Amino acid sequence: MSEVKALSLFSGGLDSILATRLVMAQGIQVTGIKFVSPFFHYEILDDIPGYQDEAREKYGIEVVVRDISEEYLEMLRKPTYGFGKNFNPCVDCKIFMVSRAKEMLKEFGASFLISGEVLGQRPMSQRRDTLNVISRDSESRSILLRPLSAKLMTPTLAEEQGLVDREKLLRFSGRGRSQQIALAAEFGIKDYPAPAGGCILADPNLSRRIKNFYDDNFVVRAADMTVTDILLLLVGRQFQLPGGGWLILGRDMKDNDKLTSWAEQGDALLRMPERPGPTALLRRAASCYGSEELRQADLEYAARLVVRYGRQVDGGRPPGDVSLRLGGENKSIQAETIEDTEFMDWML
Ligand code: SF4
């Protein structure tokens, strides 16, 4: 193996796997960089060693995981190149990731970057002019190698200096996947993810929720948004209550556990101890209301929704005691259920 090292932007998709392996096949030491944020692959943070083992076993690739959540939220507030079909700022996202990976070169003693992009594969982010913009704006033009389409592109420094043999790189282009599938078979890679999975910003339904946030139509302003806000936005049933409060109800035990563990100082947490049912989190309940009356009214609605979604008793939903924790204080609210017609318009 040579002393040459490279970093690969490892999305975990087939193209990034193949681009990495193609360069590794030249004896170059490549480390895959897996970026995670609440919008993509955040669950990896629960078991980083497990993810690394899987990448090693399935693809023979060593991967390092980096959480870029905070900076990514910042970028998402105003992407220079706008959004794709949904709320996906793909061009800015790639510029951002390439820039971050470039900053890591020194840490890993690596000479260049690898990306699995294929010329013409995606309408927005993989056109030739867009690939040029990504290289230019991340200031990586000379060090960003795209091995799968390299022969259709201007040589990078790594090729010119002979660190990489350009003759062994490829000229893939377009949307077809057959060449990639054939190459995967050559490398003995059988089990790889379906294309274009895993990014919530490209999902029509979830991205609509997130967009609502960023349009500043919401109780939480884009400028104040935190990673926890995004995580909360992606679980359970979501409501905007008449007083303006943002309520999240767990759909199952898993959601309930998440809400309990993500609740922060100033959030209200409600549940009905006497019956199985949802945990509810009223976000920023301590600070987001203009008056005590509005806060109390929304807490009441929240308690009624907890009863509404709680388990039925003898085919009905009798009133129940809902426990409320807010600002270190605990109390109990006697609440009746609420008719569906009354809250349908509150659902996000
Ligand atoms: S689909 Fe998501 S992760 Fe992929 S480039 Fe677009 S915004 Fe980034």
GROMACS .gro file of C-alpha atoms and ligand atoms in nm:
model
  356
    1MET     CA    1   0.000   0.000   0.000
    2SER     CA    2   0.128   0.348  -0.087
    3GLU     CA    3   0.174   0.631   0.162
    4VAL     CA    4  -0.079   0.843  -0.025
    5LYS     CA    5  -0.394   0.916   0.176
    6ALA     CA    6  -0.729   1.056   0.073
    7LEU     CA    7  -1.061   1.139   0.233
    8SER     CA    8  -1.383   1.030   0.072
    9LEU     CA    9  -1.722   1.196   0.119
   10PHE     CA   10  -1.902   0.882   0.222
   11SER     CA   11  -2.279   0.919   0.198
   12GLY     CA   12  -2.318   0.542   0.225
   13GLY     CA   13  -2.488   0.529  -0.119
   14LEU     CA   14  -2.354   0.305  -0.393
   15ASP     CA   15  -2.173   0.581  -0.581
   16SER     CA   16  -1.977   0.689  -0.277
   17ILE     CA   17  -1.890   0.326  -0.200
   18LEU     CA   18  -1.765   0.266  -0.555
   19ALA     CA   19  -1.572   0.593  -0.578
   20THR     CA   20  -1.396   0.506  -0.252
   21ARG     CA   21  -1.317   0.150  -0.356
   22LEU     CA   22  -1.194   0.257  -0.699
   23VAL     CA   23  -0.929   0.479  -0.542
   24MET     CA   24  -0.849   0.220  -0.275
   25ALA     CA   25  -0.788  -0.027  -0.558
   26GLN     CA   26  -0.486   0.186  -0.651
   27GLY     CA   27  -0.332   0.115  -0.312
   28ILE     CA   28  -0.426   0.457  -0.171
   29GLN     CA   29  -0.536   0.474   0.193
   30VAL     CA   30  -0.884   0.619   0.193
   31THR     CA   31  -1.093   0.715   0.495
   32GLY     CA   32  -1.463   0.766   0.439
   33ILE     CA   33  -1.612   1.070   0.612
   34LYS     CA   34  -1.973   1.021   0.708
   35PHE     CA   35  -2.147   1.347   0.794
   36VAL     CA   36  -2.467   1.330   0.997
   37SER     CA   37  -2.728   1.588   1.092
   38PRO     CA   38  -3.089   1.567   1.213
   39PHE     CA   39  -3.185   1.563   0.844
   40PHE     CA   40  -2.981   1.263   0.743
   41HIS     CA   41  -2.853   0.958   0.924
   42TYR     CA   42  -2.865   1.107   1.273
   43GLU     CA   43  -2.947   0.763   1.415
   44ILE     CA   44  -2.586   0.660   1.344
   45LEU     CA   45  -2.483   0.865   1.648
   46ASP     CA   46  -2.659   0.606   1.866
   47ASP     CA   47  -2.410   0.340   1.758
   48ILE     CA   48  -2.106   0.477   1.575
   49PRO     CA   49  -1.893   0.162   1.626
   50GLY     CA   50  -2.178  -0.049   1.485
   51TYR     CA   51  -2.194   0.170   1.176
   52GLN     CA   52  -1.817   0.157   1.130
   53ASP     CA   53  -1.818  -0.222   1.164
   54GLU     CA   54  -2.091  -0.250   0.904
   55ALA     CA   55  -1.905  -0.031   0.653
   56ARG     CA   56  -1.589  -0.232   0.711
   57GLU     CA   57  -1.760  -0.569   0.677
   58LYS     CA   58  -1.987  -0.489   0.382
   59TYR     CA   59  -1.763  -0.259   0.180
   60GLY     CA   60  -1.414  -0.289   0.323
   61ILE     CA   61  -1.411   0.085   0.399
   62GLU     CA   62  -1.291   0.259   0.716
   63VAL     CA   63  -1.535   0.534   0.807
   64VAL     CA   64  -1.519   0.828   1.046
   65VAL     CA   65  -1.849   0.984   1.158
   66ARG     CA   66  -1.884   1.359   1.210
   67ASP     CA   67  -2.188   1.544   1.344
   68ILE     CA   68  -2.235   1.869   1.151
   69SER     CA   69  -2.578   1.958   1.289
   70GLU     CA   70  -2.518   2.306   1.426
   71GLU     CA   71  -2.343   2.445   1.120
   72TYR     CA   72  -2.586   2.270   0.889
   73LEU     CA   73  -2.882   2.445   1.055
   74GLU     CA   74  -2.705   2.772   0.992
   75MET     CA   75  -2.652   2.691   0.624
   76LEU     CA   76  -3.015   2.589   0.581
   77ARG     CA   77  -3.138   2.933   0.686
   78LYS     CA   78  -3.021   3.090   0.359
   79PRO     CA   79  -2.872   2.861   0.099
   80THR     CA   80  -2.705   3.060  -0.181
   81TYR     CA   81  -2.830   2.828  -0.454
   82GLY     CA   82  -3.181   2.774  -0.320
   83PHE     CA   83  -3.379   2.454  -0.292
   84GLY     CA   84  -3.462   2.156  -0.511
   85LYS     CA   85  -3.807   2.005  -0.556
   86ASN     CA   86  -3.864   1.985  -0.181
   87PHE     CA   87  -3.665   2.159   0.092
   88ASN     CA   88  -3.335   2.012  -0.023
   89PRO     CA   89  -3.056   2.264  -0.071
   90CYS     CA   90  -2.841   2.008  -0.253
   91VAL     CA   91  -2.585   2.241  -0.410
   92ASP     CA   92  -2.517   2.431  -0.088
   93CYS     CA   93  -2.523   2.103   0.104
   94LYS     CA   94  -2.248   1.963  -0.116
   95ILE     CA   95  -2.041   2.279  -0.103
   96PHE     CA   96  -2.075   2.269   0.274
   97MET     CA   97  -1.971   1.905   0.304
   98VAL     CA   98  -1.678   1.935   0.065
   99SER     CA   99  -1.560   2.243   0.257
  100ARG     CA  100  -1.583   2.056   0.589
  101ALA     CA  101  -1.401   1.755   0.448
  102LYS     CA  102  -1.131   1.980   0.309
  103GLU     CA  103  -1.073   2.121   0.657
  104MET     CA  104  -1.012   1.763   0.775
  105LEU     CA  105  -0.737   1.682   0.523
  106LYS     CA  106  -0.457   1.794   0.754
  107GLU     CA  107  -0.596   1.601   1.050
  108PHE     CA  108  -0.578   1.280   0.847
  109GLY     CA  109  -0.257   1.361   0.659
  110ALA     CA  110  -0.455   1.327   0.336
  111SER     CA  111  -0.371   1.490   0.003
  112PHE     CA  112  -0.705   1.504  -0.174
  113LEU     CA  113  -1.082   1.448  -0.154
  114ILE     CA  114  -1.301   1.192  -0.328
  115SER     CA  115  -1.666   1.229  -0.414
  116GLY     CA  116  -1.901   0.975  -0.573
  117GLU     CA  117  -2.076   1.232  -0.791
  118VAL     CA  118  -2.152   1.119  -1.144
  119LEU     CA  119  -2.182   1.369  -1.425
  120GLY     CA  120  -2.547   1.419  -1.527
  121GLN     CA  121  -2.693   1.180  -1.274
  122ARG     CA  122  -2.906   1.426  -1.077
  123PRO     CA  123  -3.091   1.714  -1.244
  124MET     CA  124  -2.990   1.983  -0.998
  125SER     CA  125  -2.670   1.893  -0.825
  126GLN     CA  126  -2.474   1.685  -1.076
  127ARG     CA  127  -2.485   1.886  -1.396
  128ARG     CA  128  -2.140   1.983  -1.521
  129ASP     CA  129  -2.187   2.350  -1.438
  130THR     CA  130  -2.313   2.263  -1.089
  131LEU     CA  131  -2.022   2.027  -1.023
  132ASN     CA  132  -1.794   2.315  -1.121
  133VAL     CA  133  -1.976   2.549  -0.882
  134ILE     CA  134  -1.938   2.294  -0.599
  135SER     CA  135  -1.564   2.265  -0.661
  136ARG     CA  136  -1.522   2.640  -0.700
  137ASP     CA  137  -1.724   2.753  -0.397
  138SER     CA  138  -1.567   2.494  -0.169
  139GLU     CA  139  -1.227   2.607  -0.302
  140SER     CA  140  -1.147   2.247  -0.385
  141ARG     CA  141  -1.118   2.260  -0.763
  142SER     CA  142  -0.769   2.109  -0.773
  143ILE     CA  143  -0.817   1.855  -0.492
  144LEU     CA  144  -1.167   1.716  -0.544
  145LEU     CA  145  -1.152   1.395  -0.745
  146ARG     CA  146  -1.471   1.237  -0.881
  147PRO     CA  147  -1.336   0.895  -0.978
  148LEU     CA  148  -1.654   0.766  -1.143
  149SER     CA  149  -1.659   1.048  -1.400
  150ALA     CA  150  -1.295   1.162  -1.381
  151LYS     CA  151  -1.214   1.096  -1.746
  152LEU     CA  152  -1.488   1.336  -1.849
  153MET     CA  153  -1.342   1.611  -1.634
  154THR     CA  154  -1.034   1.830  -1.609
  155PRO     CA  155  -0.756   1.640  -1.428
  156THR     CA  156  -0.714   1.724  -1.061
  157LEU     CA  157  -0.381   1.786  -0.892
  158ALA     CA  158  -0.373   1.427  -0.760
  159GLU     CA  159  -0.388   1.298  -1.120
  160GLU     CA  160  -0.137   1.552  -1.253
  161GLN     CA  161   0.110   1.471  -0.977
  162GLY     CA  162   0.072   1.099  -1.037
  163LEU     CA  163  -0.075   1.026  -0.692
  164VAL     CA  164  -0.368   0.868  -0.874
  165ASP     CA  165  -0.352   0.687  -1.207
  166ARG     CA  166  -0.610   0.867  -1.421
  167GLU     CA  167  -0.611   0.577  -1.668
  168LYS     CA  168  -0.773   0.357  -1.403
  169LEU     CA  169  -1.052   0.604  -1.335
  170LEU     CA  170  -1.388   0.598  -1.513
  171ARG     CA  171  -1.614   0.791  -1.747
  172PHE     CA  172  -1.961   0.721  -1.605
  173SER     CA  173  -2.232   0.971  -1.690
  174GLY     CA  174  -2.609   1.001  -1.692
  175ARG     CA  175  -2.887   0.858  -1.484
  176GLY     CA  176  -2.856   0.488  -1.563
  177ARG     CA  177  -2.730   0.262  -1.286
  178SER     CA  178  -2.620  -0.042  -1.486
  179GLN     CA  179  -2.249   0.048  -1.492
  180GLN     CA  180  -2.250   0.106  -1.117
  181ILE     CA  181  -2.423  -0.225  -1.054
  182ALA     CA  182  -2.170  -0.406  -1.273
  183LEU     CA  183  -1.880  -0.237  -1.093
  184ALA     CA  184  -2.028  -0.328  -0.754
  185ALA     CA  185  -2.036  -0.691  -0.866
  186GLU     CA  186  -1.669  -0.666  -0.970
  187PHE     CA  187  -1.583  -0.547  -0.620
  188GLY     CA  188  -1.796  -0.826  -0.471
  189ILE     CA  189  -2.035  -0.573  -0.316
  190LYS     CA  190  -2.386  -0.714  -0.309
  191ASP     CA  191  -2.568  -0.539  -0.030
  192TYR     CA  192  -2.597  -0.164  -0.082
  193PRO     CA  193  -2.873   0.090  -0.015
  194ALA     CA  194  -3.130   0.199  -0.275
  195PRO     CA  195  -3.043   0.527  -0.448
  196ALA     CA  196  -3.136   0.866  -0.299
  197GLY     CA  197  -3.255   0.744   0.039
  198GLY     CA  198  -3.217   0.887   0.382
  199CYS     CA  199  -3.240   1.264   0.346
  200ILE     CA  200  -3.548   1.410   0.509
  201LEU     CA  201  -3.505   1.738   0.324
  202ALA     CA  202  -3.581   1.556   0.001
  203ASP     CA  203  -3.891   1.386   0.144
  204PRO     CA  204  -4.208   1.573   0.032
  205ASN     CA  205  -4.402   1.535   0.358
  206LEU     CA  206  -4.134   1.582   0.619
  207SER     CA  207  -3.967   1.862   0.428
  208ARG     CA  208  -4.299   2.051   0.423
  209ARG     CA  209  -4.300   2.046   0.803
  210ILE     CA  210  -3.945   2.175   0.811
  211LYS     CA  211  -4.014   2.443   0.551
  212ASN     CA  212  -4.302   2.571   0.761
  213PHE     CA  213  -4.049   2.630   1.035
  214TYR     CA  214  -3.805   2.811   0.812
  215ASP     CA  215  -4.073   3.031   0.659
  216ASP     CA  216  -4.107   3.194   1.001
  217ASN     CA  217  -4.478   3.106   1.009
  218PHE     CA  218  -4.422   2.932   1.334
  219VAL     CA  219  -4.391   2.992   1.706
  220VAL     CA  220  -4.021   2.904   1.683
  221ARG     CA  221  -3.833   3.138   1.450
  222ALA     CA  222  -3.574   2.999   1.212
  223ALA     CA  223  -3.307   3.209   1.382
  224ASP     CA  224  -3.383   3.046   1.720
  225MET     CA  225  -3.407   2.690   1.595
  226THR     CA  226  -3.196   2.426   1.761
  227VAL     CA  227  -3.104   2.068   1.677
  228THR     CA  228  -3.361   1.953   1.935
  229ASP     CA  229  -3.633   2.150   1.753
  230ILE     CA  230  -3.556   1.962   1.433
  231LEU     CA  231  -3.553   1.627   1.610
  232LEU     CA  232  -3.887   1.710   1.771
  233LEU     CA  233  -4.033   1.810   1.438
  234LEU     CA  234  -3.972   1.463   1.305
  235VAL     CA  235  -4.151   1.257   1.570
  236GLY     CA  236  -4.510   1.190   1.664
  237ARG     CA  237  -4.821   1.392   1.596
  238GLN     CA  238  -4.771   1.765   1.560
  239PHE     CA  239  -5.011   2.043   1.648
  240GLN     CA  240  -5.015   2.418   1.660
  241LEU     CA  241  -5.257   2.502   1.941
  242PRO     CA  242  -5.497   2.801   1.937
  243GLY     CA  243  -5.271   3.002   2.169
  244GLY     CA  244  -4.980   2.951   1.925
  245GLY     CA  245  -4.805   2.672   2.120
  246TRP     CA  246  -4.627   2.387   1.946
  247LEU     CA  247  -4.739   2.049   2.080
  248ILE     CA  248  -4.592   1.709   1.997
  249LEU     CA  249  -4.771   1.388   2.097
  250GLY     CA  250  -4.591   1.053   2.094
  251ARG     CA  251  -4.748   0.784   1.875
  252ASP     CA  252  -4.591   0.494   2.063
  253MET     CA  253  -4.355   0.407   2.348
  254LYS     CA  254  -4.051   0.491   2.139
  255ASP     CA  255  -4.180   0.840   2.062
  256ASN     CA  256  -4.280   0.888   2.425
  257ASP     CA  257  -3.929   0.798   2.542
  258LYS     CA  258  -3.777   1.038   2.291
  259LEU     CA  259  -4.001   1.323   2.402
  260THR     CA  260  -3.918   1.260   2.766
  261SER     CA  261  -3.546   1.254   2.701
  262TRP     CA  262  -3.544   1.557   2.466
  263ALA     CA  263  -3.759   1.780   2.692
  264GLU     CA  264  -3.564   2.087   2.797
  265GLN     CA  265  -3.603   2.339   3.076
  266GLY     CA  266  -3.903   2.551   2.978
  267ASP     CA  267  -4.085   2.273   2.792
  268ALA     CA  268  -4.404   2.130   2.943
  269LEU     CA  269  -4.432   1.752   2.960
  270LEU     CA  270  -4.775   1.590   3.000
  271ARG     CA  271  -4.892   1.232   3.037
  272MET     CA  272  -5.175   1.034   3.189
  273PRO     CA  273  -5.029   0.802   3.456
  274GLU     CA  274  -5.350   0.605   3.502
  275ARG     CA  275  -5.388   0.492   3.136
  276PRO     CA  276  -5.154   0.401   2.852
  277GLY     CA  277  -5.131   0.683   2.600
  278PRO     CA  278  -4.913   0.955   2.457
  279THR     CA  279  -4.656   1.167   2.628
  280ALA     CA  280  -4.703   1.527   2.512
  281LEU     CA  281  -4.442   1.799   2.491
  282LEU     CA  282  -4.545   2.165   2.469
  283ARG     CA  283  -4.230   2.331   2.339
  284ARG     CA  284  -4.102   2.644   2.515
  285ALA     CA  285  -4.424   2.660   2.718
  286ALA     CA  286  -4.253   2.869   2.985
  287SER     CA  287  -4.148   3.146   2.747
  288CYS     CA  288  -4.344   3.154   2.423
  289TYR     CA  289  -4.675   3.297   2.545
  290GLY     CA  290  -4.772   3.662   2.563
  291SER     CA  291  -5.006   3.601   2.857
  292GLU     CA  292  -5.067   3.351   3.133
  293GLU     CA  293  -5.424   3.299   3.003
  294LEU     CA  294  -5.296   3.180   2.664
  295ARG     CA  295  -5.045   2.945   2.829
  296GLN     CA  296  -5.308   2.795   3.058
  297ALA     CA  297  -5.556   2.753   2.771
  298ASP     CA  298  -5.296   2.569   2.559
  299LEU     CA  299  -5.195   2.348   2.852
  300GLU     CA  300  -5.561   2.259   2.889
  301TYR     CA  301  -5.589   2.173   2.519
  302ALA     CA  302  -5.270   1.968   2.545
  303ALA     CA  303  -5.413   1.771   2.838
  304ARG     CA  304  -5.736   1.706   2.647
  305LEU     CA  305  -5.541   1.577   2.349
  306VAL     CA  306  -5.353   1.341   2.580
  307VAL     CA  307  -5.689   1.201   2.691
  308ARG     CA  308  -5.816   1.188   2.330
  309TYR     CA  309  -5.519   0.978   2.216
  310GLY     CA  310  -5.501   0.770   2.534
  311ARG     CA  311  -5.633   0.415   2.547
  312GLN     CA  312  -6.009   0.378   2.548
  313VAL     CA  313  -6.196   0.253   2.855
  314ASP     CA  314  -6.504   0.040   2.780
  315GLY     CA  315  -6.516   0.183   2.428
  316GLY     CA  316  -6.508   0.544   2.544
  317ARG     CA  317  -6.270   0.812   2.662
  318PRO     CA  318  -6.368   0.923   3.010
  319PRO     CA  319  -6.199   1.226   3.170
  320GLY     CA  320  -5.858   1.155   3.319
  321ASP     CA  321  -5.590   1.305   3.541
  322VAL     CA  322  -5.305   1.435   3.327
  323SER     CA  323  -4.977   1.505   3.502
  324LEU     CA  324  -4.794   1.821   3.399
  325ARG     CA  325  -4.427   1.901   3.454
  326LEU     CA  326  -4.315   2.253   3.377
  327GLY     CA  327  -4.021   2.451   3.511
  328GLY     CA  328  -3.943   2.200   3.785
  329GLU     CA  329  -4.302   2.198   3.912
  330ASN     CA  330  -4.547   1.910   3.891
  331LYS     CA  331  -4.922   1.935   3.896
  332SER     CA  332  -5.224   1.748   3.771
  333ILE     CA  333  -5.497   1.861   3.531
  334GLN     CA  334  -5.838   1.694   3.524
  335ALA     CA  335  -5.911   1.683   3.150
  336GLU     CA  336  -6.192   1.571   2.925
  337THR     CA  337  -6.135   1.436   2.578
  338ILE     CA  338  -6.169   1.667   2.277
  339GLU     CA  339  -6.377   1.615   1.961
  340ASP     CA  340  -6.179   1.552   1.644
  341THR     CA  341  -6.361   1.832   1.463
  342GLU     CA  342  -6.228   2.076   1.721
  343PHE     CA  343  -5.858   2.001   1.670
  344MET     CA  344  -5.831   1.887   1.307
  345ASP     CA  345  -5.719   2.231   1.193
  346TRP     CA  346  -5.445   2.239   1.453
  347MET     CA  347  -5.258   1.946   1.303
  348LEU     CA  348  -4.934   2.024   1.124
  349SF4     S1  349  -3.039   1.504  -0.075
  349SF4    FE1  350  -3.003   1.596   0.128
  349SF4     S2  351  -2.801   1.518   0.194
  349SF4    FE2  352  -2.819   1.483  -0.027
  349SF4     S3  353  -2.722   1.661  -0.120
  349SF4    FE3  354  -2.942   1.704  -0.109
  349SF4     S4  355  -2.969   1.811   0.084
  349SF4    FE4  356  -2.767   1.714   0.093
   0.00000   0.00000   0.00000
